[in-house]
Every structure is written in structure tokens, then in C-alpha cells.
Amino acid sequence: MEAKLIKKAALGEIVKKIAGQKPVYAPIKEGSKVHFKFLKKGESPFLDYANTVNAPKNLFFPQTETLMHYTKTARGSELVEESETNGEMVLFGVRPCDVRSFKLLDMVFDQKKYSDPYYVDKRERTTIIALACRQPPYSTCFCTSVGGHPAQADGADILISELDDDYLVEFLSPKGEKLVKLFGDLKAADDQALSRKKELSDEAVAAIKSHIPATEIKTWLDNNFEHPFWDSIHQGCLACGTCTYLCPTCHCFDIRDEAQGDDGIRLRAWDSCMYSIYSLETSGHNPRPGQKQRWRQRLMHKFKYFVDNYDAISCVGCGRCVMSCPVNTDIRKIVNDIAQLN
Ligand code: SF4
Ligand code: SF4
């Protein structure tokens, strides 16, 4: 479908209208921070945001999720699996780096051989509306170093790009086209609008000043598991797990049962490779006994193991881990330092 234009002032109302028909998960301002949350009735999304504190992965892969209920009986246990088919949802206002994170999460959760029904169900019934970055939100953004682009959103159903007085709206998939009517009066985008989009897109790329040699360190990682470099990168790390919880591509989880009397639930909850008990075995042995081994795992997973398994780097350059680490651990510096060892 050809690109369309809407007046800037109309967008908030359009999203409010969509939210009147189906749940919309969108940026909401709380104090000085912006988080993805479900819009309440009559609520508009917050549009003047750089990026959200939390990653939108929470919608498809919640921090805690009930997988089944069980009841112990004389004959054993009766299990009732949670079945989530609650209708269509809309994820609005996703920045291009976070849209890319879904492609990476799909590689893990939606494989031919192993498909995670809880993730896939929510993913399939959600329409993703991306909002291009006109300027990179933060100095810590490095999406272009890991295969991303601040103004393109491969994987989104609708891409909205801010121009001067208008938004340019592109309906990129049949799922996206289903929402056309809710956008109301749309004007076809003329050549001037399209070339302005291209100009602003180029400016957004040029404005990204943070670059890392993310694709150049793989051979070093392949060959230097025991290098003395790993002895120092973790220093200062508090093992708080913030970097992994905010990361749009981190996806480790734990499954546990919680029971009360004869009834219980089986739930899954996010886990973090930064935690000391993450790899602790029942015998008491821990193959990653210190923060050094845990940080090496985090780096190796994103820049080597994921590349080995899926031919992609498991980082979209959103910079959340850099901005939120309480002791200023900077994954960009670590990658740069490794490149110097090459
Ligand atoms: S956010 Fe910083 S301190 Fe916390 S686990 Fe990550 S690297 Fe360590
Ligand atoms: S590792 Fe850091 S910069 Fe990369 S996607 Fe995760 S939070 Fe964003």
C-alpha cells in the first residue's frame, strides 16, 4: 500500500481510537520515565519520548507468566494448561531497534523444531506499529553497528515517520492494513514527503555517533575463552541483573512450581546470567562461579554463541544496559577493547 500522511496532532487520537477497540501497549509517562504499558480507557500514549525504560519484549515474554494450574488428587495430578487466545492486540510506538529485537527473539522462541506456544500466541495476535527515530534518542544508541537503522523497521506492520507537520504512515503487512480504517482521513504521500522522509532518515543515521566494531570481534571470541582480558571486565559489577532485565534481546527464564495445599501453578519467570545462582547445580557445583565467568558468558552469548547458532548478533544497540547500569559498565567499551586485542 502506498505511503500516507496524517497531521501530527491527529496521531494521539488515532491511537486512543484503536485502544477503544483492542488492547494497546504503548509508551506511558510516569514521573520522569516512560514505560510500555497497556493504555487505560480514554488514555493517550505519550508521544514525546526518546525511548522507553523497559523493552517491549514484556508483551510477548512477560516477566512472570503462568503456564498451567494443577491440583493434586488421589490418582496423581490434574493439569490445566493456560490457553491464551484473548484476541488481537496492538503494540504502538516501538522504536526500530526494539522492532529488530523481535526478529532475534523469534529465532529462539519460534523455531521449526521448538516453538514456544505462549510467546508465539501473543506475537501472532499483535500488530506492531513502529515509530522511526528522527534523531537517535540517546548518545548511547549504536543500532547501526549491529545491523539496525534508526528510521527503518523491518518486521513492523506499520511504520510511522515524523516529518515536519505530518507523520508519514506506511502499512507494511496485511495485519497493518487491517488498521487503515481506524486511521481516518489519510492523504497519499507525495514525492516531496517521500524525499523529506529520505532526508530525515539519512540525518538520523548521521546523528548516530556511537559506533562499535561488533562484527569484528567474533574470531577473537572464538579463540580466547581463557584470555586474561576476562579477568577485569566484570570488576565493579554488582550482579544486579538490570542490564539483562532491560535488554530487549535477553530471554533467559526459569520454570518453577508454586503450591498452596493441593493446588499450585507452574510459572516461568525471567532469569539473569548475571546472578550467582543462575548456573548453580543441585550438587553445589557452579560452572560459572564468579562474576568474571558470568560477564564472559553475557558477552560471548551476544557476540559469539548467538552468531554461531542463528547468524545474528544478539544486541540491537538500544543502549539501555549502558544507561541503566548502576556502576557504568559499558558493553560498547568492552567490545572496543576486544577489538584492540585482535
Ligand atoms: S547492570 Fe551493571 S552492575 Fe548490574 S548486573 Fe549488569 S553490569 Fe552488573
Ligand atoms: S546488550 Fe545492551 S545495547 Fe544491546 S540490546 Fe541489550 S540492552 Fe540494548
Short mmCIF file of C-alpha atoms and ligand atoms in Angstrom, two decimals:
data_model
loop_
_atom_site.label_atom_id
_atom_site.label_comp_id
_atom_site.label_asym_id
_atom_site.label_seq_id
_atom_site.Cartn_x
_atom_site.Cartn_y
_atom_site.Cartn_z
CA MET A 1 0.00 0.00 0.00
CA GLU A 2 1.30 3.47 -0.87
CA ALA A 3 2.56 5.71 1.93
CA LYS A 4 0.04 8.08 3.53
CA LEU A 5 0.15 11.30 5.50
CA ILE A 6 -1.64 12.30 8.68
CA LYS A 7 -1.43 15.56 10.60
CA LYS A 8 0.85 15.32 13.61
CA ALA A 9 -1.83 16.45 16.03
CA ALA A 10 -4.10 13.57 14.95
CA LEU A 11 -1.90 10.64 15.99
CA GLY A 12 -2.70 10.58 19.72
CA GLU A 13 -6.44 10.49 19.00
CA ILE A 14 -5.98 7.72 16.42
CA VAL A 15 -4.19 5.54 18.96
CA LYS A 16 -6.88 6.34 21.53
CA LYS A 17 -9.48 5.20 18.97
CA ILE A 18 -7.59 1.95 18.34
CA ALA A 19 -7.39 1.44 22.11
CA GLY A 20 -11.19 1.67 22.23
CA GLN A 21 -11.35 -1.50 20.12
CA LYS A 22 -8.43 -3.63 21.28
CA PRO A 23 -5.73 -3.56 23.96
CA VAL A 24 -2.89 -1.19 23.04
CA TYR A 25 0.52 -1.48 24.70
CA ALA A 26 2.20 1.90 24.31
CA PRO A 27 4.63 4.39 25.89
CA ILE A 28 3.20 6.00 29.03
CA LYS A 29 4.91 8.69 31.08
CA GLU A 30 5.27 8.02 34.81
CA GLY A 31 7.17 10.74 36.63
CA SER A 32 10.25 11.43 34.55
CA LYS A 33 10.33 7.95 32.98
CA VAL A 34 8.47 6.43 30.05
CA HIS A 35 7.41 2.78 30.18
CA PHE A 36 5.45 0.49 27.87
CA LYS A 37 2.10 -0.25 29.49
CA PHE A 38 -1.44 -1.01 28.39
CA LEU A 39 -3.40 2.19 27.73
CA LYS A 40 -6.34 2.64 30.06
CA LYS A 41 -9.73 3.60 28.66
CA GLY A 42 -9.55 7.11 27.19
CA GLU A 43 -5.80 7.36 27.79
CA SER A 44 -3.46 8.63 25.05
CA PRO A 45 0.09 7.36 24.56
CA PHE A 46 2.98 9.66 25.43
CA LEU A 47 4.48 10.66 22.07
CA ASP A 48 7.30 12.98 23.02
CA TYR A 49 9.64 10.23 24.19
CA ALA A 50 13.13 9.14 23.20
CA ASN A 51 12.83 5.52 24.16
CA THR A 52 11.20 3.60 26.97
CA VAL A 53 12.92 2.36 30.11
CA ASN A 54 11.59 -1.17 29.67
CA ALA A 55 11.78 -3.08 26.41
CA PRO A 56 8.54 -4.03 24.65
CA LYS A 57 9.54 -7.73 24.83
CA ASN A 58 7.47 -7.80 28.06
CA LEU A 59 4.30 -8.04 25.97
CA PHE A 60 5.28 -11.35 24.34
CA PHE A 61 7.53 -12.63 27.11
CA PRO A 62 6.24 -11.29 30.44
CA GLN A 63 8.46 -11.13 33.49
CA THR A 64 6.28 -13.80 35.12
CA GLU A 65 3.78 -15.95 33.30
CA THR A 66 1.54 -18.78 34.49
CA LEU A 67 1.93 -21.80 32.23
CA MET A 68 -0.52 -24.15 33.95
CA HIS A 69 -2.57 -24.81 37.07
CA TYR A 70 -2.53 -28.16 38.83
CA THR A 71 -4.45 -29.92 41.56
CA LYS A 72 -3.16 -32.97 43.40
CA THR A 73 -5.70 -35.77 43.51
CA ALA A 74 -5.68 -39.31 44.86
CA ARG A 75 -4.87 -40.52 41.35
CA GLY A 76 -1.98 -38.09 40.72
CA SER A 77 -2.22 -34.54 39.43
CA GLU A 78 -4.76 -32.90 37.17
CA LEU A 79 -3.19 -30.30 34.93
CA VAL A 80 -4.90 -27.42 33.18
CA GLU A 81 -2.73 -25.56 30.70
CA GLU A 82 -3.19 -21.83 30.32
CA SER A 83 -4.55 -21.10 26.88
CA GLU A 84 -4.15 -17.54 25.74
CA THR A 85 -6.40 -16.67 22.85
CA ASN A 86 -7.71 -13.36 24.00
CA GLY A 87 -7.89 -11.60 20.66
CA GLU A 88 -5.86 -9.04 18.80
CA MET A 89 -3.52 -6.55 20.47
CA VAL A 90 -1.58 -3.55 19.21
CA LEU A 91 1.93 -2.64 20.20
CA PHE A 92 2.33 1.04 19.44
CA GLY A 93 5.39 3.27 19.36
CA VAL A 94 8.15 0.70 19.08
CA ARG A 95 11.50 2.17 18.09
CA PRO A 96 13.32 0.45 15.20
CA CYS A 97 15.95 -1.17 17.45
CA ASP A 98 13.20 -2.79 19.51
CA VAL A 99 11.38 -3.96 16.37
CA ARG A 100 14.61 -5.76 15.42
CA SER A 101 14.69 -7.41 18.83
CA PHE A 102 11.53 -9.34 17.90
CA LYS A 103 13.27 -10.89 14.90
CA LEU A 104 16.01 -12.09 17.25
CA LEU A 105 13.55 -13.37 19.87
CA ASP A 106 11.62 -15.19 17.11
CA MET A 107 14.81 -17.12 16.28
CA VAL A 108 14.76 -18.50 19.83
CA PHE A 109 11.05 -18.86 20.57
CA ASP A 110 9.61 -19.64 17.16
CA GLN A 111 11.76 -22.32 15.57
CA LYS A 112 10.52 -25.09 13.31
CA LYS A 113 11.67 -27.71 15.77
CA TYR A 114 10.92 -25.89 19.05
CA SER A 115 8.13 -23.39 19.15
CA ASP A 116 7.10 -21.69 22.39
CA PRO A 117 3.27 -21.53 22.26
CA TYR A 118 3.00 -18.81 24.92
CA TYR A 119 5.31 -16.42 23.04
CA VAL A 120 4.06 -17.32 19.56
CA ASP A 121 0.40 -16.87 20.50
CA LYS A 122 0.91 -13.31 21.75
CA ARG A 123 3.28 -12.47 18.91
CA GLU A 124 0.83 -13.66 16.24
CA ARG A 125 -2.15 -11.73 17.53
CA THR A 126 -0.25 -8.46 17.89
CA THR A 127 0.09 -5.71 15.29
CA ILE A 128 3.33 -3.78 15.67
CA ILE A 129 3.30 -0.06 14.95
CA ALA A 130 6.84 1.32 14.83
CA LEU A 131 7.85 4.93 15.27
CA ALA A 132 11.04 5.83 13.38
CA CYS A 133 13.72 7.79 15.23
CA ARG A 134 14.02 11.22 13.67
CA GLN A 135 17.16 11.77 15.73
CA PRO A 136 18.73 8.91 17.68
CA PRO A 137 17.19 9.16 21.13
CA TYR A 138 20.41 8.97 23.11
CA SER A 139 24.17 9.33 22.71
CA THR A 140 24.37 5.66 23.75
CA CYS A 141 22.42 4.42 20.68
CA PHE A 142 24.51 2.24 18.37
CA CYS A 143 21.90 0.39 16.30
CA THR A 144 23.82 0.89 13.03
CA SER A 145 26.79 -1.09 14.40
CA VAL A 146 24.68 -4.20 14.87
CA GLY A 147 22.71 -4.26 11.62
CA GLY A 148 19.96 -1.80 12.54
CA HIS A 149 18.77 1.53 11.17
CA PRO A 150 17.11 4.35 13.17
CA ALA A 151 14.42 5.00 10.56
CA GLN A 152 13.68 1.54 9.15
CA ALA A 153 11.67 -1.13 10.87
CA ASP A 154 11.85 -4.48 9.13
CA GLY A 155 9.37 -6.65 10.99
CA ALA A 156 6.87 -3.91 11.85
CA ASP A 157 3.32 -3.99 10.46
CA ILE A 158 3.07 -0.20 10.27
CA LEU A 159 5.94 2.29 10.23
CA ILE A 160 5.27 5.90 11.21
CA SER A 161 7.94 8.50 10.39
CA GLU A 162 7.85 12.03 11.74
CA LEU A 163 8.19 14.72 9.06
CA ASP A 164 7.64 18.43 9.76
CA ASP A 165 3.89 18.99 10.17
CA ASP A 166 2.85 15.44 9.33
CA TYR A 167 3.56 11.82 10.01
CA LEU A 168 4.21 9.59 7.03
CA VAL A 169 2.47 6.26 7.59
CA GLU A 170 3.45 3.05 5.77
CA PHE A 171 1.25 -0.04 6.06
CA LEU A 172 3.77 -2.83 5.61
CA SER A 173 1.79 -6.03 6.11
CA PRO A 174 -1.78 -7.35 5.84
CA LYS A 175 -2.02 -7.09 9.64
CA GLY A 176 -1.10 -3.42 9.39
CA GLU A 177 -3.53 -2.81 6.52
CA LYS A 178 -6.38 -4.11 8.69
CA LEU A 179 -6.00 -0.97 10.82
CA VAL A 180 -6.18 1.50 7.90
CA LYS A 181 -9.81 2.43 8.60
CA LEU A 182 -9.00 3.42 12.18
CA PHE A 183 -6.50 6.00 10.88
CA GLY A 184 -9.39 8.03 9.41
CA ASP A 185 -8.60 10.60 6.73
CA LEU A 186 -5.32 9.70 5.11
CA LYS A 187 -3.74 11.68 2.33
CA ALA A 188 -1.46 9.96 -0.19
CA ALA A 189 2.15 10.95 0.41
CA ASP A 190 3.54 12.99 -2.50
CA ASP A 191 7.12 12.94 -3.82
CA GLN A 192 8.04 15.87 -1.62
CA ALA A 193 7.00 13.98 1.51
CA LEU A 194 8.86 10.87 0.41
CA SER A 195 12.06 12.75 -0.30
CA ARG A 196 11.75 14.58 3.07
CA LYS A 197 11.45 11.18 4.72
CA LYS A 198 14.66 10.04 3.00
CA GLU A 199 16.45 13.26 4.01
CA LEU A 200 15.45 12.88 7.68
CA SER A 201 16.31 9.18 7.63
CA ASP A 202 19.84 9.98 6.37
CA GLU A 203 20.15 12.67 9.04
CA ALA A 204 19.13 10.17 11.73
CA VAL A 205 21.84 7.76 10.58
CA ALA A 206 24.44 10.52 10.51
CA ALA A 207 23.43 11.63 14.01
CA ILE A 208 24.43 8.28 15.49
CA LYS A 209 27.86 8.96 16.89
CA SER A 210 28.38 5.76 18.82
CA HIS A 211 29.94 3.02 16.72
CA ILE A 212 31.41 -0.29 17.82
CA PRO A 213 33.22 -2.98 15.82
CA ALA A 214 30.57 -5.55 16.76
CA THR A 215 31.11 -7.82 13.78
CA GLU A 216 34.90 -7.77 14.00
CA ILE A 217 35.41 -9.49 17.35
CA LYS A 218 33.93 -12.90 16.55
CA THR A 219 37.23 -14.59 15.63
CA TRP A 220 38.87 -13.28 18.79
CA LEU A 221 35.98 -14.61 20.87
CA ASP A 222 36.23 -17.97 19.10
CA ASN A 223 39.83 -18.35 20.21
CA ASN A 224 40.17 -16.62 23.56
CA PHE A 225 37.85 -18.15 26.11
CA GLU A 226 40.68 -18.21 28.67
CA HIS A 227 42.36 -14.88 27.81
CA PRO A 228 43.47 -12.68 30.77
CA PHE A 229 41.25 -9.93 29.32
CA TRP A 230 38.27 -11.59 31.04
CA ASP A 231 39.92 -11.10 34.46
CA SER A 232 38.95 -7.45 34.65
CA ILE A 233 35.77 -6.71 32.66
CA HIS A 234 33.44 -7.69 35.50
CA GLN A 235 35.12 -5.52 38.11
CA GLY A 236 32.53 -3.29 39.74
CA CYS A 237 29.59 -5.37 38.55
CA LEU A 238 27.03 -5.69 41.37
CA ALA A 239 25.27 -8.67 39.76
CA CYS A 240 22.00 -6.73 39.97
CA GLY A 241 20.74 -8.07 36.62
CA THR A 242 19.43 -4.67 35.45
CA CYS A 243 21.29 -4.97 32.15
CA THR A 244 19.62 -8.27 31.32
CA TYR A 245 16.13 -7.33 32.51
CA LEU A 246 16.05 -4.15 30.44
CA CYS A 247 17.70 -5.71 27.39
CA PRO A 248 15.20 -6.28 24.56
CA THR A 249 17.02 -9.41 23.40
CA CYS A 250 17.85 -11.17 26.70
CA HIS A 251 15.47 -14.08 27.10
CA CYS A 252 16.64 -16.42 29.86
CA PHE A 253 13.93 -17.81 32.11
CA ASP A 254 13.34 -20.24 34.89
CA ILE A 255 10.32 -22.52 35.39
CA ARG A 256 9.07 -23.21 38.89
CA ASP A 257 6.06 -24.58 40.73
CA GLU A 258 4.33 -22.64 43.47
CA ALA A 259 1.86 -24.63 45.55
CA GLN A 260 -0.65 -23.93 48.27
CA GLY A 261 -2.20 -27.06 49.71
CA ASP A 262 -3.20 -29.32 46.85
CA ASP A 263 -3.36 -26.53 44.29
CA GLY A 264 -0.50 -24.93 42.50
CA ILE A 265 0.71 -23.12 39.46
CA ARG A 266 3.65 -23.69 37.18
CA LEU A 267 5.10 -20.35 36.14
CA ARG A 268 8.03 -19.07 34.27
CA ALA A 269 9.96 -16.02 35.36
CA TRP A 270 12.83 -14.13 33.84
CA ASP A 271 16.27 -15.19 34.99
CA SER A 272 19.61 -13.47 34.51
CA CYS A 273 23.05 -14.84 33.68
CA MET A 274 24.37 -12.08 35.95
CA TYR A 275 23.00 -13.84 39.06
CA SER A 276 25.28 -16.07 41.12
CA ILE A 277 22.72 -18.89 41.36
CA TYR A 278 21.82 -18.80 37.65
CA SER A 279 24.07 -21.74 36.80
CA LEU A 280 24.29 -23.29 40.28
CA GLU A 281 23.73 -27.02 40.06
CA THR A 282 21.92 -29.13 42.66
CA SER A 283 25.22 -30.75 43.62
CA GLY A 284 26.51 -27.35 44.73
CA HIS A 285 28.88 -27.10 41.77
CA ASN A 286 28.69 -23.85 39.84
CA PRO A 287 30.35 -23.87 36.41
CA ARG A 288 30.28 -20.05 36.45
CA PRO A 289 31.50 -19.47 39.99
CA GLY A 290 32.32 -15.76 39.71
CA GLN A 291 31.19 -12.55 38.03
CA LYS A 292 34.12 -12.90 35.63
CA GLN A 293 32.63 -16.08 34.16
CA ARG A 294 29.14 -14.55 34.14
CA TRP A 295 30.20 -11.43 32.29
CA ARG A 296 32.18 -13.51 29.81
CA GLN A 297 29.02 -15.54 29.21
CA ARG A 298 26.95 -12.39 28.58
CA LEU A 299 29.43 -11.07 26.06
CA MET A 300 30.01 -14.48 24.42
CA HIS A 301 26.29 -15.15 24.17
CA LYS A 302 25.55 -11.90 22.37
CA PHE A 303 28.55 -11.72 20.06
CA LYS A 304 29.60 -15.36 19.53
CA TYR A 305 27.14 -18.10 20.57
CA PHE A 306 24.10 -16.39 19.04
CA VAL A 307 26.09 -15.74 15.87
CA ASP A 308 27.11 -19.44 15.80
CA ASN A 309 23.53 -20.57 16.29
CA TYR A 310 21.49 -18.02 14.35
CA ASP A 311 23.94 -15.99 12.28
CA ALA A 312 22.98 -12.77 14.07
CA ILE A 313 24.35 -10.64 16.90
CA SER A 314 22.02 -10.71 19.89
CA CYS A 315 22.18 -6.98 20.57
CA VAL A 316 20.19 -4.26 18.82
CA GLY A 317 22.24 -1.33 20.09
CA CYS A 318 19.45 0.27 22.15
CA GLY A 319 21.93 1.35 24.83
CA ARG A 320 19.58 0.53 27.74
CA CYS A 321 22.21 -1.55 29.54
CA VAL A 322 24.73 1.28 29.19
CA MET A 323 22.32 3.91 30.52
CA SER A 324 20.97 1.93 33.44
CA CYS A 325 23.96 0.06 34.86
CA PRO A 326 24.49 1.47 38.36
CA VAL A 327 28.27 1.16 38.05
CA ASN A 328 28.56 2.37 34.43
CA THR A 329 29.62 -0.90 32.86
CA ASP A 330 29.59 -0.16 29.14
CA ILE A 331 29.20 -3.02 26.66
CA ARG A 332 30.46 -0.69 23.90
CA LYS A 333 33.78 -0.19 25.71
CA ILE A 334 34.17 -3.94 26.22
CA VAL A 335 33.63 -4.61 22.51
CA ASN A 336 36.02 -1.80 21.59
CA ASP A 337 38.66 -3.15 23.99
CA ILE A 338 38.35 -6.64 22.50
CA ALA A 339 38.78 -5.19 19.00
CA GLN A 340 42.09 -3.67 20.16
CA LEU A 341 43.31 -7.15 21.13
CA ASN A 342 42.65 -8.55 17.65
S1 SF4 B 1 23.55 -3.64 35.28
FE1 SF4 B 1 25.75 -3.33 35.67
S2 SF4 B 1 26.02 -3.92 37.84
FE2 SF4 B 1 24.01 -4.73 37.20
S3 SF4 B 1 24.49 -6.85 36.53
FE3 SF4 B 1 24.59 -5.54 34.68
S4 SF4 B 1 26.76 -4.98 34.52
FE4 SF4 B 1 26.45 -5.74 36.60
S1 SF4 B 2 23.04 -5.61 25.14
FE1 SF4 B 2 22.55 -3.52 25.84
S2 SF4 B 2 22.62 -2.28 23.98
FE2 SF4 B 2 22.48 -4.41 23.33
S3 SF4 B 2 20.29 -4.79 23.03
FE3 SF4 B 2 20.80 -5.41 25.13
S4 SF4 B 2 20.37 -3.59 26.40
FE4 SF4 B 2 20.45 -2.92 24.25
#
